[in-house]
CSV table of C-alpha atoms in Angstrom, one decimal:
chain,number,residue,atom,x,y,z
B,622,UNK,CA,-125.1,10.5,-31.7
B,623,UNK,CA,-127.8,11.5,-29.2
B,624,UNK,CA,-128.0,12.2,-25.6
B,625,UNK,CA,-126.3,8.9,-24.4
B,626,UNK,CA,-123.3,9.3,-26.7
B,627,UNK,CA,-122.7,12.9,-25.5
B,628,UNK,CA,-123.0,11.8,-21.9
B,629,UNK,CA,-120.5,9.0,-22.4
B,630,UNK,CA,-118.1,11.4,-24.2
B,631,UNK,CA,-118.5,13.8,-21.3
B,632,UNK,CA,-117.8,11.1,-18.7
B,633,UNK,CA,-114.7,9.9,-20.6
B,634,UNK,CA,-113.4,13.5,-20.8
B,635,UNK,CA,-113.9,13.9,-17.0
B,636,UNK,CA,-112.1,10.6,-16.3
B,637,UNK,CA,-109.2,11.5,-18.5
B,638,UNK,CA,-108.9,15.0,-16.9
B,639,UNK,CA,-109.1,13.4,-13.4
B,640,UNK,CA,-106.5,10.8,-14.2
B,641,UNK,CA,-104.2,13.5,-15.6
B,642,UNK,CA,-104.8,15.6,-12.5
B,643,UNK,CA,-104.0,12.7,-10.2
B,644,UNK,CA,-100.8,11.8,-12.2
B,645,UNK,CA,-99.7,15.5,-12.0
B,646,UNK,CA,-100.4,15.5,-8.2
B,647,UNK,CA,-98.3,12.4,-7.7
B,648,UNK,CA,-95.5,13.8,-9.8
B,649,UNK,CA,-95.5,17.0,-7.7
B,650,UNK,CA,-95.4,15.0,-4.5
B,651,UNK,CA,-92.4,12.9,-5.7
B,652,UNK,CA,-90.6,16.0,-7.1
B,653,UNK,CA,-91.2,17.9,-3.8
B,654,UNK,CA,-89.7,15.0,-1.8
B,655,UNK,CA,-86.7,15.0,-4.0
B,656,UNK,CA,-86.2,18.7,-3.7
B,657,UNK,CA,-86.5,18.6,0.1
B,658,UNK,CA,-83.9,15.7,0.2
B,659,UNK,CA,-81.5,17.6,-2.1
B,660,UNK,CA,-82.0,20.7,0.1
B,661,UNK,CA,-81.2,18.7,3.2
B,662,UNK,CA,-78.0,17.4,1.5
B,663,UNK,CA,-76.9,21.0,0.7
B,664,UNK,CA,-77.8,22.3,4.2
B,665,UNK,CA,-76.1,19.5,6.2
B,666,UNK,CA,-73.1,18.9,4.0
B,667,UNK,CA,-73.7,15.2,4.2
B,668,UNK,CA,-74.4,12.8,1.3
B,669,UNK,CA,-77.1,11.2,3.5
B,670,UNK,CA,-78.5,13.7,6.1
B,671,UNK,CA,-80.8,11.0,7.7
B,672,UNK,CA,-79.9,7.4,8.5
B,673,UNK,CA,-81.5,4.6,10.4
B,674,UNK,CA,-79.6,2.6,13.1
B,675,UNK,CA,-79.7,-1.0,11.9
B,676,UNK,CA,-78.0,-2.9,14.7
B,677,UNK,CA,-77.7,-3.0,18.5
B,678,UNK,CA,-74.0,-2.0,18.4
B,679,UNK,CA,-74.6,1.5,19.7
B,680,UNK,CA,-76.9,0.6,22.6
B,681,UNK,CA,-77.8,2.0,25.1
B,682,UNK,CA,-77.2,5.4,23.4
B,683,UNK,CA,-79.0,4.5,20.2
B,684,UNK,CA,-81.3,1.6,19.7
B,685,UNK,CA,-82.1,-0.3,16.5
B,686,UNK,CA,-84.6,1.7,14.6
B,687,UNK,CA,-83.6,5.1,15.8
B,688,UNK,CA,-83.3,7.8,13.1
B,689,UNK,CA,-80.1,9.9,13.2
B,690,UNK,CA,-79.7,13.4,11.7
B,691,UNK,CA,-76.3,14.0,10.3
B,692,UNK,CA,-74.2,17.1,9.7
B,693,UNK,CA,-70.8,17.3,8.1
B,694,UNK,CA,-68.6,20.3,8.6
B,695,UNK,CA,-64.9,21.1,8.2
B,696,UNK,CA,-64.4,21.1,11.9
B,697,UNK,CA,-61.9,18.5,13.1
B,698,UNK,CA,-63.3,15.1,14.1
B,699,UNK,CA,-62.7,14.4,17.8
B,700,UNK,CA,-62.7,11.3,19.9
B,701,UNK,CA,-66.1,10.7,21.5
B,702,UNK,CA,-68.1,12.0,18.5
B,703,UNK,CA,-70.6,9.6,16.9
B,704,UNK,CA,-70.1,9.4,13.1
B,705,UNK,CA,-71.6,7.5,10.3
B,706,UNK,CA,-69.1,6.1,7.8
B,707,UNK,CA,-68.9,3.9,4.7
B,708,UNK,CA,-66.3,1.3,4.3
B,709,UNK,CA,-64.9,0.4,0.9
B,710,UNK,CA,-66.7,-2.7,-0.4
B,711,UNK,CA,-69.8,-2.3,1.8
B,712,UNK,CA,-73.1,-0.7,0.8
B,713,UNK,CA,-74.6,0.0,4.2
B,714,UNK,CA,-73.2,2.8,6.4
B,715,UNK,CA,-72.2,2.1,10.0
B,716,UNK,CA,-73.0,4.3,13.0
B,717,UNK,CA,-70.2,4.2,15.7
B,718,UNK,CA,-68.2,6.4,18.1
B,719,UNK,CA,-64.8,7.7,17.3
B,720,UNK,CA,-62.3,6.3,19.9
B,721,UNK,CA,-59.0,7.5,18.5
B,722,UNK,CA,-57.9,10.3,16.2
B,723,UNK,CA,-54.5,10.4,14.6
B,724,UNK,CA,-53.3,13.4,12.6
B,725,UNK,CA,-50.2,13.3,10.4
B,726,UNK,CA,-48.1,16.4,11.1
B,727,UNK,CA,-46.4,16.4,7.6
B,728,UNK,CA,-49.7,16.1,5.5
B,729,UNK,CA,-52.4,17.2,8.0
B,730,UNK,CA,-54.3,14.1,7.1
B,731,UNK,CA,-56.6,12.8,9.8
B,732,UNK,CA,-57.2,9.2,10.6
B,733,UNK,CA,-59.9,7.9,13.0
B,734,UNK,CA,-60.6,4.6,14.7
B,735,UNK,CA,-64.2,3.8,15.6
B,736,UNK,CA,-66.0,1.3,17.9
B,737,UNK,CA,-69.6,0.5,18.7
B,738,UNK,CA,-70.6,1.4,22.3
B,739,UNK,CA,-72.0,-2.1,22.7
B,740,UNK,CA,-69.0,-3.9,21.1
B,741,UNK,CA,-66.0,-5.3,22.9
B,742,UNK,CA,-63.4,-4.5,20.1
B,743,UNK,CA,-62.7,-1.6,17.8
B,744,UNK,CA,-64.0,-1.6,14.2
B,745,UNK,CA,-60.8,-2.7,12.4
B,746,UNK,CA,-62.4,-6.0,11.6
B,747,UNK,CA,-65.2,-4.1,9.8
B,748,UNK,CA,-62.9,-2.0,7.7
B,749,UNK,CA,-61.7,-3.1,4.3
B,750,UNK,CA,-58.9,-5.6,4.1
B,751,UNK,CA,-55.6,-4.1,5.2
B,752,UNK,CA,-57.3,-0.9,6.4
B,753,UNK,CA,-56.6,0.1,10.0
B,754,UNK,CA,-58.0,3.6,10.1
B,755,UNK,CA,-60.8,5.6,8.5
B,756,UNK,CA,-60.0,8.7,6.5
B,757,UNK,CA,-62.2,11.7,6.3
B,758,UNK,CA,-63.6,10.6,2.9
B,759,UNK,CA,-65.1,7.5,4.6
B,760,UNK,CA,-67.1,9.7,7.0
B,761,UNK,CA,-70.6,10.7,5.9
B,762,UNK,CA,-71.5,12.9,8.8
B,763,UNK,CA,-71.7,13.4,12.6
B,764,UNK,CA,-74.8,12.6,14.5
B,765,UNK,CA,-76.4,15.8,15.7
B,766,UNK,CA,-79.9,14.5,16.7
B,767,UNK,CA,-82.1,11.5,16.7
B,768,UNK,CA,-85.7,10.3,16.7
B,769,UNK,CA,-86.2,7.1,18.7
B,770,UNK,CA,-87.7,4.1,17.0
B,771,UNK,CA,-89.2,5.9,13.9
B,772,UNK,CA,-86.8,4.1,11.6
B,773,UNK,CA,-88.5,0.8,12.3
B,774,UNK,CA,-90.8,1.5,9.3
B,775,UNK,CA,-87.7,1.4,7.1
B,776,UNK,CA,-86.3,-1.7,8.8
B,777,UNK,CA,-89.6,-3.6,8.4
B,778,UNK,CA,-90.0,-2.6,4.8
B,779,UNK,CA,-86.4,-3.7,4.0
B,780,UNK,CA,-86.7,-7.0,5.9
B,781,UNK,CA,-90.2,-7.8,4.6
B,782,UNK,CA,-90.5,-6.5,1.1
B,783,UNK,CA,-94.1,-7.7,0.7
B,784,UNK,CA,-95.1,-5.0,3.2
B,785,UNK,CA,-93.4,-2.4,1.1
B,786,UNK,CA,-95.2,-3.5,-2.0
B,787,UNK,CA,-98.6,-3.5,-0.1
B,788,UNK,CA,-98.0,0.0,1.2
B,789,UNK,CA,-97.0,1.3,-2.2
B,790,UNK,CA,-100.0,-0.3,-3.8
B,791,UNK,CA,-102.3,1.1,-1.1
B,792,UNK,CA,-100.9,4.6,-1.6
B,793,UNK,CA,-101.2,4.3,-5.3
B,794,UNK,CA,-104.8,3.1,-5.0
B,795,UNK,CA,-105.5,6.0,-2.7
B,796,UNK,CA,-104.2,8.5,-5.2
B,797,UNK,CA,-106.1,6.9,-8.1
B,798,UNK,CA,-109.4,6.7,-6.3
B,799,UNK,CA,-109.3,10.1,-4.5
B,800,UNK,CA,-111.6,12.8,-5.6
B,801,UNK,CA,-109.8,16.1,-5.6
């Protein structure tokens, strides 16, 4: 086989080990991100502990692209709180302020009505057909903090998918070509 053949076998062995090492590193990064996300879900009690404001309906308090941090507790929901909620039949959560709270004395069930700060009318037009109030099951969490404009990265990647693919490709290329 000779010197050249042994050298080629050695190079192939190193390349395979390096590729396996990089794949393992990438797997650890993805796994760590998932563990952190699940940990945040457990700590905050919210199915989505971080959301991005997608419209101007909450200006001037929150601008499009702000990231909100959510927390969901058993405390009663009060008028004036900013909540994130899902409406039956819609995929995208909505960030608005609670303007009215109604509690049924016989069952203890709580119903809330919301409105965007920058909107003229309440949200009944956004709710599912025939629905006039939100129930607690619709509410994902209360806003407890925010980072201004950081969510624009998410908005841009959603509105322009080619940028997302370029970014993922560049990060993949960086992982493949990096030398530990």
